[in-house]
């Protein structure tokens, strides 16, 4: 490779956290104008490397060379000035500011009197949103947006800074296919027309071949190797390189007799959000809830478990009306809900992994009022093993785990509940290829034990791979219901975009 090709070089980068060697001697080059994909299991070190590049962490050893010169950014602001724009895995927006205020935060557009020019701020913001092909109001408060919309705002914010390198750490995990298509056309446009370089992190194998040029694979903090041409390499070979072994079936088969109706939703309406939603789920059945982001899937789930107030409608469990007014009512009546926004709704960041898993079910580990620590540890270590949660110990605070491992902790928490109805909202978001099939196996086992399960997912292959039946939502209503045999990506999308009425 000509040296002129290289825009960025990592040289012998190492990073140690207490008890964890997050990165060991990482060396590789990023070429100008390429989309370089960073691959690796949850906890492999991808985000850590990005955080070193952007000055969030300091490396314990090694050098970063940008355009032939060594750089040592002290913080994100500095790295931004060097032309590096980053969309982090964690949300970094200010909830009580508007979209436009967030996008132009600390680089406000001023008028000739030196005060903020709001008219231009909103126009500029709208222009960038328009480029994404998305409909978000620049004046909306960020806290009122969905996770997906917030993710888009993060991307808009970075794009509008016009950097020379853009880092996207799992940008699509909260987006639906339509929004991903838009994002990808923007990436391609910026790459081809402006020569912008991308570092791209994702666990969604279908998309990395589509969007990526070359890829680097990390495993346990080590550089495993380079994939010089993502377009031609086989998917199986990529996966083998990531996990270091061949994988079993991606979607393990389930052979379960489907029983009587367990959960029955009738005419559910939430003000301005969902309208007259009805469906049911049977024992042993996995029902998919599909639809575009914003179609009301998560709102329906939240209304069922009492997180959103119902305007009308009933929930029946095993034939009996369940008057659920709060999430704790839902737990009592046998419904567990794995939220899509784990950071905000599912995880206590400053508590150890152990407590995060057992908090809602602590009763189970008590005998005569005293906590049986050993029982608790056995249970939690069981989940750690089963889902390969990467942490030196279950006593480690949740905030020190990698994004995907945090998801696994929240997942374990709801498994621990052992209940009749499970609602999984994007269960594999941010989970690596190896662990995804473990999660599908667990869903299968729950079904085998007679649970009624709802899986909300924006990944159509996942819906098709794990569900017995699919209910498709569009603009707050049930647009259609499709049996497993008839379900295809096309048939689901037709309903999802409102094509069938
Ligand atoms: N601030 C921290 N303190 C302690 N350990 C940390 C910290 N940040 C990361 N780690 C550890 O470093 C390792 C690498 O984490 P990193 O977040 O880089 O993984 P990742 O490849 O981005 O994973 P994911 O796909 O789950 O996002 C993990 O074992 C993680 O627990
Ligand atoms: Mg990460």
mmCIF file of N, CA, C and O in Angstrom, residues 140-231:
data_model
loop_
_atom_site.group_PDB
_atom_site.id
_atom_site.type_symbol
_atom_site.label_atom_id
_atom_site.label_comp_id
_atom_site.label_asym_id
_atom_site.label_seq_id
_atom_site.Cartn_x
_atom_site.Cartn_y
_atom_site.Cartn_z
ATOM 1 N N UNK A 140 -38.460 20.000 17.942
ATOM 2 C CA UNK A 140 -38.914 19.008 18.930
ATOM 3 C C UNK A 140 -37.882 18.868 20.043
ATOM 4 O O UNK A 140 -36.677 19.031 19.829
ATOM 5 N N UNK A 141 -38.369 18.609 21.257
ATOM 6 C CA UNK A 141 -37.467 18.313 22.374
ATOM 7 C C UNK A 141 -36.897 16.918 22.180
ATOM 8 O O UNK A 141 -37.635 15.983 21.871
ATOM 9 N N UNK A 142 -35.597 16.774 22.409
ATOM 10 C CA UNK A 142 -34.974 15.471 22.222
ATOM 11 C C UNK A 142 -35.624 14.401 23.109
ATOM 12 O O UNK A 142 -35.816 13.267 22.699
ATOM 13 N N UNK A 143 -36.020 14.788 24.332
ATOM 14 C CA UNK A 143 -36.575 13.762 25.227
ATOM 15 C C UNK A 143 -37.912 13.207 24.722
ATOM 16 O O UNK A 143 -38.321 12.137 25.129
ATOM 17 N N UNK A 144 -38.557 13.913 23.805
ATOM 18 C CA UNK A 144 -39.821 13.411 23.266
ATOM 19 C C UNK A 144 -39.631 12.507 22.050
ATOM 20 O O UNK A 144 -40.594 11.988 21.505
ATOM 21 N N UNK A 145 -38.383 12.335 21.619
ATOM 22 C CA UNK A 145 -38.134 11.519 20.434
ATOM 23 C C UNK A 145 -37.930 10.060 20.826
ATOM 24 O O UNK A 145 -37.554 9.750 21.958
ATOM 25 N N UNK A 146 -38.162 9.163 19.874
ATOM 26 C CA UNK A 146 -37.879 7.747 20.110
ATOM 27 C C UNK A 146 -36.367 7.523 20.079
ATOM 28 O O UNK A 146 -35.605 8.398 19.646
ATOM 29 N N UNK A 147 -35.943 6.353 20.506
ATOM 30 C CA UNK A 147 -34.515 6.031 20.477
ATOM 31 C C UNK A 147 -33.968 6.168 19.060
ATOM 32 O O UNK A 147 -32.887 6.716 18.839
ATOM 33 N N UNK A 148 -34.739 5.691 18.086
ATOM 34 C CA UNK A 148 -34.278 5.728 16.698
ATOM 35 C C UNK A 148 -34.117 7.171 16.232
ATOM 36 O O UNK A 148 -33.122 7.523 15.601
ATOM 37 N N UNK A 149 -35.096 7.982 16.574
ATOM 38 C CA UNK A 149 -35.017 9.379 16.150
ATOM 39 C C UNK A 149 -33.828 10.074 16.809
ATOM 40 O O UNK A 149 -33.133 10.869 16.183
ATOM 41 N N UNK A 150 -33.588 9.752 18.073
ATOM 42 C CA UNK A 150 -32.430 10.351 18.752
ATOM 43 C C UNK A 150 -31.128 9.942 18.072
ATOM 44 O O UNK A 150 -30.212 10.739 17.913
ATOM 45 N N UNK A 151 -31.088 8.678 17.659
ATOM 46 C CA UNK A 151 -29.905 8.179 16.967
ATOM 47 C C UNK A 151 -29.685 8.982 15.677
ATOM 48 O O UNK A 151 -28.569 9.357 15.340
ATOM 49 N N UNK A 152 -30.759 9.259 14.979
ATOM 50 C CA UNK A 152 -30.659 10.031 13.740
ATOM 51 C C UNK A 152 -30.157 11.442 14.039
ATOM 52 O O UNK A 152 -29.312 11.977 13.322
ATOM 53 N N UNK A 153 -30.648 12.021 15.119
ATOM 54 C CA UNK A 153 -30.202 13.364 15.485
ATOM 55 C C UNK A 153 -28.699 13.362 15.768
ATOM 56 O O UNK A 153 -27.973 14.279 15.362
ATOM 57 N N UNK A 154 -28.222 12.307 16.442
ATOM 58 C CA UNK A 154 -26.774 12.204 16.695
ATOM 59 C C UNK A 154 -26.001 12.229 15.371
ATOM 60 O O UNK A 154 -24.956 12.876 15.260
ATOM 61 N N UNK A 155 -26.515 11.510 14.412
ATOM 62 C CA UNK A 155 -25.821 11.426 13.129
ATOM 63 C C UNK A 155 -25.889 12.773 12.405
ATOM 64 O O UNK A 155 -24.894 13.245 11.856
ATOM 65 N N UNK A 156 -27.065 13.399 12.444
ATOM 66 C CA UNK A 156 -27.216 14.721 11.829
ATOM 67 C C UNK A 156 -26.207 15.692 12.432
ATOM 68 O O UNK A 156 -25.550 16.471 11.744
ATOM 69 N N UNK A 157 -26.071 15.624 13.750
ATOM 70 C CA UNK A 157 -25.161 16.522 14.456
ATOM 71 C C UNK A 157 -23.722 16.369 13.952
ATOM 72 O O UNK A 157 -23.038 17.362 13.687
ATOM 73 N N UNK A 158 -23.277 15.134 13.799
ATOM 74 C CA UNK A 158 -21.920 14.893 13.323
ATOM 75 C C UNK A 158 -21.771 15.325 11.864
ATOM 76 O O UNK A 158 -20.819 16.005 11.493
ATOM 77 N N UNK A 159 -22.748 14.932 11.029
ATOM 78 C CA UNK A 159 -22.681 15.290 9.608
ATOM 79 C C UNK A 159 -22.525 16.789 9.424
ATOM 80 O O UNK A 159 -21.749 17.250 8.593
ATOM 81 N N UNK A 160 -23.264 17.534 10.253
ATOM 82 C CA UNK A 160 -23.268 18.981 10.071
ATOM 83 C C UNK A 160 -21.938 19.609 10.470
ATOM 84 O O UNK A 160 -21.679 20.766 10.183
ATOM 85 N N UNK A 161 -21.075 18.833 11.120
ATOM 86 C CA UNK A 161 -19.745 19.357 11.470
ATOM 87 C C UNK A 161 -18.744 19.135 10.340
ATOM 88 O O UNK A 161 -17.597 19.566 10.424
ATOM 89 N N UNK A 162 -19.182 18.438 9.304
ATOM 90 C CA UNK A 162 -18.380 18.160 8.122
ATOM 91 C C UNK A 162 -16.946 17.734 8.431
ATOM 92 O O UNK A 162 -15.986 18.375 8.013
ATOM 93 N N UNK A 163 -16.789 16.660 9.167
ATOM 94 C CA UNK A 163 -15.444 16.173 9.503
ATOM 95 C C UNK A 163 -14.812 15.403 8.345
ATOM 96 O O UNK A 163 -15.495 15.103 7.374
ATOM 97 N N UNK A 164 -13.506 15.096 8.456
ATOM 98 C CA UNK A 164 -12.873 14.314 7.395
ATOM 99 C C UNK A 164 -12.908 12.820 7.716
ATOM 100 O O UNK A 164 -12.826 11.979 6.827
ATOM 101 N N UNK A 165 -13.041 12.477 9.016
ATOM 102 C CA UNK A 165 -13.248 11.078 9.394
ATOM 103 C C UNK A 165 -14.515 11.024 10.231
ATOM 104 O O UNK A 165 -14.680 11.810 11.164
ATOM 105 N N UNK A 166 -15.408 10.117 9.888
ATOM 106 C CA UNK A 166 -16.618 9.951 10.686
ATOM 107 C C UNK A 166 -16.623 8.544 11.281
ATOM 108 O O UNK A 166 -16.423 7.560 10.570
ATOM 109 N N UNK A 167 -16.813 8.489 12.597
ATOM 110 C CA UNK A 167 -16.865 7.193 13.271
ATOM 111 C C UNK A 167 -18.302 6.922 13.670
ATOM 112 O O UNK A 167 -18.953 7.747 14.312
ATOM 113 N N UNK A 168 -18.797 5.783 13.265
ATOM 114 C CA UNK A 168 -20.158 5.401 13.617
ATOM 115 C C UNK A 168 -20.091 4.105 14.441
ATOM 116 O O UNK A 168 -19.771 3.056 13.902
ATOM 117 N N UNK A 169 -20.350 4.204 15.746
ATOM 118 C CA UNK A 169 -20.300 3.022 16.610
ATOM 119 C C UNK A 169 -21.721 2.474 16.750
ATOM 120 O O UNK A 169 -22.530 3.024 17.483
ATOM 121 N N UNK A 170 -22.015 1.445 16.020
ATOM 122 C CA UNK A 170 -23.342 0.821 15.974
ATOM 123 C C UNK A 170 -24.461 1.823 15.702
ATOM 124 O O UNK A 170 -25.412 1.937 16.465
ATOM 125 N N UNK A 171 -24.346 2.531 14.574
ATOM 126 C CA UNK A 171 -25.344 3.571 14.286
ATOM 127 C C UNK A 171 -26.707 3.008 13.934
ATOM 128 O O UNK A 171 -27.717 3.676 14.087
ATOM 129 N N UNK A 172 -26.751 1.785 13.436
ATOM 130 C CA UNK A 172 -28.021 1.285 12.912
ATOM 131 C C UNK A 172 -28.775 0.417 13.894
ATOM 132 O O UNK A 172 -29.848 -0.066 13.602
ATOM 133 N N UNK A 173 -28.206 0.224 15.093
ATOM 134 C CA UNK A 173 -28.845 -0.738 15.984
ATOM 135 C C UNK A 173 -30.245 -0.284 16.362
ATOM 136 O O UNK A 173 -31.087 -1.094 16.685
ATOM 137 N N UNK A 174 -30.521 1.013 16.298
ATOM 138 C CA UNK A 174 -31.867 1.472 16.649
ATOM 139 C C UNK A 174 -32.663 1.907 15.425
ATOM 140 O O UNK A 174 -33.724 2.493 15.549
ATOM 141 N N UNK A 175 -32.137 1.650 14.239
ATOM 142 C CA UNK A 175 -32.832 2.126 13.040
ATOM 143 C C UNK A 175 -33.550 0.983 12.326
ATOM 144 O O UNK A 175 -33.163 -0.169 12.434
ATOM 145 N N UNK A 176 -34.599 1.339 11.583
ATOM 146 C CA UNK A 176 -35.270 0.324 10.783
ATOM 147 C C UNK A 176 -34.690 0.359 9.371
ATOM 148 O O UNK A 176 -33.931 1.258 9.024
ATOM 149 N N UNK A 177 -35.066 -0.627 8.568
ATOM 150 C CA UNK A 177 -34.462 -0.789 7.242
ATOM 151 C C UNK A 177 -34.518 0.487 6.404
ATOM 152 O O UNK A 177 -33.549 0.843 5.749
ATOM 153 N N UNK A 178 -35.647 1.135 6.449
ATOM 154 C CA UNK A 178 -35.819 2.341 5.648
ATOM 155 C C UNK A 178 -34.793 3.412 6.051
ATOM 156 O O UNK A 178 -34.148 4.040 5.207
ATOM 157 N N UNK A 179 -34.648 3.588 7.370
ATOM 158 C CA UNK A 179 -33.708 4.601 7.849
ATOM 159 C C UNK A 179 -32.263 4.181 7.604
ATOM 160 O O UNK A 179 -31.398 5.019 7.358
ATOM 161 N N UNK A 180 -32.027 2.868 7.647
ATOM 162 C CA UNK A 180 -30.682 2.376 7.360
ATOM 163 C C UNK A 180 -30.334 2.655 5.900
ATOM 164 O O UNK A 180 -29.235 3.118 5.588
ATOM 165 N N UNK A 181 -31.289 2.403 5.016
ATOM 166 C CA UNK A 181 -31.061 2.712 3.600
ATOM 167 C C UNK A 181 -30.662 4.174 3.421
ATOM 168 O O UNK A 181 -29.727 4.490 2.692
ATOM 169 N N UNK A 182 -31.384 5.042 4.102
ATOM 170 C CA UNK A 182 -31.064 6.466 4.007
ATOM 171 C C UNK A 182 -29.663 6.762 4.517
ATOM 172 O O UNK A 182 -28.899 7.480 3.893
ATOM 173 N N UNK A 183 -29.343 6.174 5.676
ATOM 174 C CA UNK A 183 -28.028 6.404 6.247
ATOM 175 C C UNK A 183 -26.942 5.939 5.276
ATOM 176 O O UNK A 183 -25.947 6.640 5.047
ATOM 177 N N UNK A 184 -27.157 4.759 4.685
ATOM 178 C CA UNK A 184 -26.150 4.212 3.787
ATOM 179 C C UNK A 184 -25.992 5.062 2.531
ATOM 180 O O UNK A 184 -24.879 5.227 2.026
ATOM 181 N N UNK A 185 -27.076 5.617 2.036
ATOM 182 C CA UNK A 185 -26.887 6.441 0.844
ATOM 183 C C UNK A 185 -26.144 7.719 1.216
ATOM 184 O O UNK A 185 -25.353 8.226 0.417
ATOM 185 N N UNK A 186 -26.353 8.201 2.431
ATOM 186 C CA UNK A 186 -25.586 9.371 2.868
ATOM 187 C C UNK A 186 -24.107 9.025 3.017
ATOM 188 O O UNK A 186 -23.222 9.766 2.577
ATOM 189 N N UNK A 187 -23.839 7.869 3.633
ATOM 190 C CA UNK A 187 -22.440 7.448 3.793
ATOM 191 C C UNK A 187 -21.780 7.359 2.422
ATOM 192 O O UNK A 187 -20.688 7.892 2.198
ATOM 193 N N UNK A 188 -22.446 6.708 1.480
ATOM 194 C CA UNK A 188 -21.858 6.556 0.147
ATOM 195 C C UNK A 188 -21.654 7.895 -0.545
ATOM 196 O O UNK A 188 -20.631 8.118 -1.194
ATOM 197 N N UNK A 189 -22.611 8.774 -0.367
ATOM 198 C CA UNK A 189 -22.512 10.089 -0.981
ATOM 199 C C UNK A 189 -21.304 10.853 -0.411
ATOM 200 O O UNK A 189 -20.495 11.402 -1.152
ATOM 201 N N UNK A 190 -21.191 10.859 0.924
ATOM 202 C CA UNK A 190 -20.090 11.593 1.557
ATOM 203 C C UNK A 190 -18.745 10.984 1.173
ATOM 204 O O UNK A 190 -17.756 11.677 0.984
ATOM 205 N N UNK A 191 -18.727 9.656 1.081
ATOM 206 C CA UNK A 191 -17.501 8.968 0.717
ATOM 207 C C UNK A 191 -17.117 9.305 -0.724
ATOM 208 O O UNK A 191 -15.983 9.698 -0.997
ATOM 209 N N UNK A 192 -18.054 9.172 -1.643
ATOM 210 C CA UNK A 192 -17.742 9.357 -3.061
ATOM 211 C C UNK A 192 -17.565 10.819 -3.450
ATOM 212 O O UNK A 192 -16.668 11.148 -4.219
ATOM 213 N N UNK A 193 -18.414 11.690 -2.901
ATOM 214 C CA UNK A 193 -18.354 13.073 -3.354
ATOM 215 C C UNK A 193 -17.372 13.922 -2.562
ATOM 216 O O UNK A 193 -16.770 14.839 -3.084
ATOM 217 N N UNK A 194 -17.225 13.605 -1.263
ATOM 218 C CA UNK A 194 -16.358 14.456 -0.448
ATOM 219 C C UNK A 194 -15.118 13.736 0.059
ATOM 220 O O UNK A 194 -14.315 14.308 0.787
ATOM 221 N N UNK A 195 -14.990 12.456 -0.309
ATOM 222 C CA UNK A 195 -13.811 11.695 0.103
ATOM 223 C C UNK A 195 -13.705 11.491 1.602
ATOM 224 O O UNK A 195 -12.612 11.295 2.145
ATOM 225 N N UNK A 196 -14.841 11.524 2.303
ATOM 226 C CA UNK A 196 -14.810 11.339 3.763
ATOM 227 C C UNK A 196 -14.533 9.869 4.094
ATOM 228 O O UNK A 196 -14.996 8.960 3.410
ATOM 229 N N UNK A 197 -13.727 9.661 5.130
ATOM 230 C CA UNK A 197 -13.367 8.326 5.578
ATOM 231 C C UNK A 197 -14.296 7.919 6.715
ATOM 232 O O UNK A 197 -14.630 8.739 7.562
ATOM 233 N N UNK A 198 -14.703 6.647 6.712
ATOM 234 C CA UNK A 198 -15.585 6.177 7.780
ATOM 235 C C UNK A 198 -14.960 5.020 8.550
ATOM 236 O O UNK A 198 -14.335 4.130 7.968
ATOM 237 N N UNK A 199 -15.121 5.057 9.858
ATOM 238 C CA UNK A 199 -14.861 3.868 10.676
ATOM 239 C C UNK A 199 -16.228 3.427 11.169
ATOM 240 O O UNK A 199 -16.971 4.220 11.763
ATOM 241 N N UNK A 200 -16.553 2.178 10.896
ATOM 242 C CA UNK A 200 -17.930 1.739 11.058
ATOM 243 C C UNK A 200 -17.986 0.486 11.931
ATOM 244 O O UNK A 200 -17.316 -0.500 11.653
ATOM 245 N N UNK A 201 -18.770 0.563 13.003
ATOM 246 C CA UNK A 201 -18.891 -0.592 13.891
ATOM 247 C C UNK A 201 -20.315 -1.107 13.845
ATOM 248 O O UNK A 201 -21.264 -0.319 13.962
ATOM 249 N N UNK A 202 -20.470 -2.400 13.646
ATOM 250 C CA UNK A 202 -21.817 -2.960 13.622
ATOM 251 C C UNK A 202 -21.775 -4.459 13.871
ATOM 252 O O UNK A 202 -20.795 -5.129 13.546
ATOM 253 N N UNK A 203 -22.848 -4.971 14.457
ATOM 254 C CA UNK A 203 -22.983 -6.421 14.613
ATOM 255 C C UNK A 203 -23.916 -7.005 13.567
ATOM 256 O O UNK A 203 -24.185 -8.194 13.571
ATOM 257 N N UNK A 204 -24.433 -6.156 12.687
ATOM 258 C CA UNK A 204 -25.382 -6.650 11.693
ATOM 259 C C UNK A 204 -24.636 -7.060 10.442
ATOM 260 O O UNK A 204 -24.217 -6.237 9.634
ATOM 261 N N UNK A 205 -24.478 -8.383 10.309
ATOM 262 C CA UNK A 205 -23.610 -8.911 9.268
ATOM 263 C C UNK A 205 -24.080 -8.567 7.857
ATOM 264 O O UNK A 205 -23.275 -8.378 6.958
ATOM 265 N N UNK A 206 -25.417 -8.493 7.677
ATOM 266 C CA UNK A 206 -25.907 -8.238 6.311
ATOM 267 C C UNK A 206 -25.412 -6.880 5.833
ATOM 268 O O UNK A 206 -25.163 -6.680 4.659
ATOM 269 N N UNK A 207 -25.322 -5.929 6.769
ATOM 270 C CA UNK A 207 -25.058 -4.575 6.305
ATOM 271 C C UNK A 207 -23.578 -4.288 6.106
ATOM 272 O O UNK A 207 -23.233 -3.450 5.291
ATOM 273 N N UNK A 208 -22.711 -4.984 6.815
ATOM 274 C CA UNK A 208 -21.304 -4.591 6.707
ATOM 275 C C UNK A 208 -20.729 -4.914 5.332
ATOM 276 O O UNK A 208 -19.886 -4.193 4.820
ATOM 277 N N UNK A 209 -21.220 -5.999 4.711
ATOM 278 C CA UNK A 209 -20.762 -6.322 3.355
ATOM 279 C C UNK A 209 -21.263 -5.273 2.375
ATOM 280 O O UNK A 209 -20.631 -4.963 1.385
ATOM 281 N N UNK A 210 -22.420 -4.751 2.690
ATOM 282 C CA UNK A 210 -23.039 -3.789 1.801
ATOM 283 C C UNK A 210 -22.333 -2.431 1.875
ATOM 284 O O UNK A 210 -22.057 -1.799 0.869
ATOM 285 N N UNK A 211 -22.037 -2.016 3.111
ATOM 286 C CA UNK A 211 -21.539 -0.649 3.277
ATOM 287 C C UNK A 211 -20.014 -0.583 3.350
ATOM 288 O O UNK A 211 -19.406 0.426 3.012
ATOM 289 N N UNK A 212 -19.359 -1.690 3.768
ATOM 290 C CA UNK A 212 -17.934 -1.642 4.078
ATOM 291 C C UNK A 212 -17.022 -1.906 2.898
ATOM 292 O O UNK A 212 -17.397 -2.600 1.952
ATOM 293 N N UNK A 213 -15.811 -1.351 2.948
ATOM 294 C CA UNK A 213 -14.784 -1.684 1.964
ATOM 295 C C UNK A 213 -13.824 -2.719 2.535
ATOM 296 O O UNK A 213 -13.679 -3.808 2.014
ATOM 297 N N UNK A 214 -13.165 -2.370 3.652
ATOM 298 C CA UNK A 214 -12.259 -3.319 4.314
ATOM 299 C C UNK A 214 -12.696 -3.439 5.770
ATOM 300 O O UNK A 214 -13.434 -2.601 6.270
ATOM 301 N N UNK A 215 -12.193 -4.467 6.442
ATOM 302 C CA UNK A 215 -12.567 -4.613 7.850
ATOM 303 C C UNK A 215 -11.390 -5.101 8.662
ATOM 304 O O UNK A 215 -10.512 -5.805 8.158
ATOM 305 N N UNK A 216 -11.363 -4.701 9.929
ATOM 306 C CA UNK A 216 -10.394 -5.226 10.880
ATOM 307 C C UNK A 216 -11.161 -5.985 11.944
ATOM 308 O O UNK A 216 -12.219 -5.545 12.390
ATOM 309 N N UNK A 217 -10.624 -7.132 12.329
ATOM 310 C CA UNK A 217 -11.302 -7.961 13.323
ATOM 311 C C UNK A 217 -10.517 -7.956 14.630
ATOM 312 O O UNK A 217 -9.315 -8.218 14.641
ATOM 313 N N UNK A 218 -11.190 -7.631 15.718
ATOM 314 C CA UNK A 218 -10.598 -7.697 17.055
ATOM 315 C C UNK A 218 -11.225 -8.868 17.816
ATOM 316 O O UNK A 218 -12.397 -9.167 17.625
ATOM 317 N N UNK A 219 -10.421 -9.510 18.634
ATOM 318 C CA UNK A 219 -10.966 -10.523 19.525
ATOM 319 C C UNK A 219 -10.197 -10.438 20.838
ATOM 320 O O UNK A 219 -8.968 -10.485 20.835
ATOM 321 N N UNK A 220 -10.934 -10.285 21.949
ATOM 322 C CA UNK A 220 -10.297 -10.190 23.263
ATOM 323 C C UNK A 220 -9.180 -9.161 23.292
ATOM 324 O O UNK A 220 -8.134 -9.390 23.908
ATOM 325 N N UNK A 221 -9.368 -8.063 22.602
ATOM 326 C CA UNK A 221 -8.384 -6.992 22.640
ATOM 327 C C UNK A 221 -7.190 -7.180 21.727
ATOM 328 O O UNK A 221 -6.278 -6.355 21.726
ATOM 329 N N UNK A 222 -7.190 -8.271 20.948
ATOM 330 C CA UNK A 222 -6.086 -8.498 20.022
ATOM 331 C C UNK A 222 -6.532 -8.236 18.589
ATOM 332 O O UNK A 222 -7.701 -8.428 18.249
ATOM 333 N N UNK A 223 -5.557 -7.820 17.750
ATOM 334 C CA UNK A 223 -5.854 -7.648 16.334
ATOM 335 C C UNK A 223 -5.758 -9.000 15.662
ATOM 336 O O UNK A 223 -4.687 -9.600 15.605
ATOM 337 N N UNK A 224 -6.875 -9.514 15.164
ATOM 338 C CA UNK A 224 -6.895 -10.857 14.582
ATOM 339 C C UNK A 224 -6.529 -10.814 13.113
ATOM 340 O O UNK A 224 -5.825 -11.690 12.609
ATOM 341 N N UNK A 225 -7.002 -9.776 12.399
ATOM 342 C CA UNK A 225 -6.600 -9.694 11.005
ATOM 343 C C UNK A 225 -7.432 -8.724 10.203
ATOM 344 O O UNK A 225 -8.393 -8.143 10.695
ATOM 345 N N UNK A 226 -7.007 -8.581 8.934
ATOM 346 C CA UNK A 226 -7.635 -7.632 8.024
ATOM 347 C C UNK A 226 -8.431 -8.398 6.973
ATOM 348 O O UNK A 226 -7.967 -9.410 6.451
ATOM 349 N N UNK A 227 -9.626 -7.931 6.670
ATOM 350 C CA UNK A 227 -10.387 -8.443 5.533
ATOM 351 C C UNK A 227 -10.271 -7.386 4.446
ATOM 352 O O UNK A 227 -10.879 -6.320 4.537
ATOM 353 N N UNK A 228 -9.461 -7.653 3.410
ATOM 354 C CA UNK A 228 -9.112 -6.603 2.454
ATOM 355 C C UNK A 228 -10.242 -6.247 1.488
ATOM 356 O O UNK A 228 -10.210 -5.193 0.879
ATOM 357 N N UNK A 229 -11.234 -7.143 1.348
ATOM 358 C CA UNK A 229 -12.328 -6.808 0.435
ATOM 359 C C UNK A 229 -13.632 -7.436 0.917
ATOM 360 O O UNK A 229 -13.898 -8.613 0.708
ATOM 361 N N UNK A 230 -14.429 -6.632 1.588
ATOM 362 C CA UNK A 230 -15.668 -7.151 2.180
ATOM 363 C C UNK A 230 -16.676 -7.600 1.129
ATOM 364 O O UNK A 230 -17.518 -8.447 1.389
ATOM 365 N N UNK A 231 -16.566 -7.030 -0.067
ATOM 366 C CA UNK A 231 -17.545 -7.379 -1.101
ATOM 367 C C UNK A 231 -17.390 -8.839 -1.531
ATOM 368 O O UNK A 231 -18.363 -9.481 -1.889
#
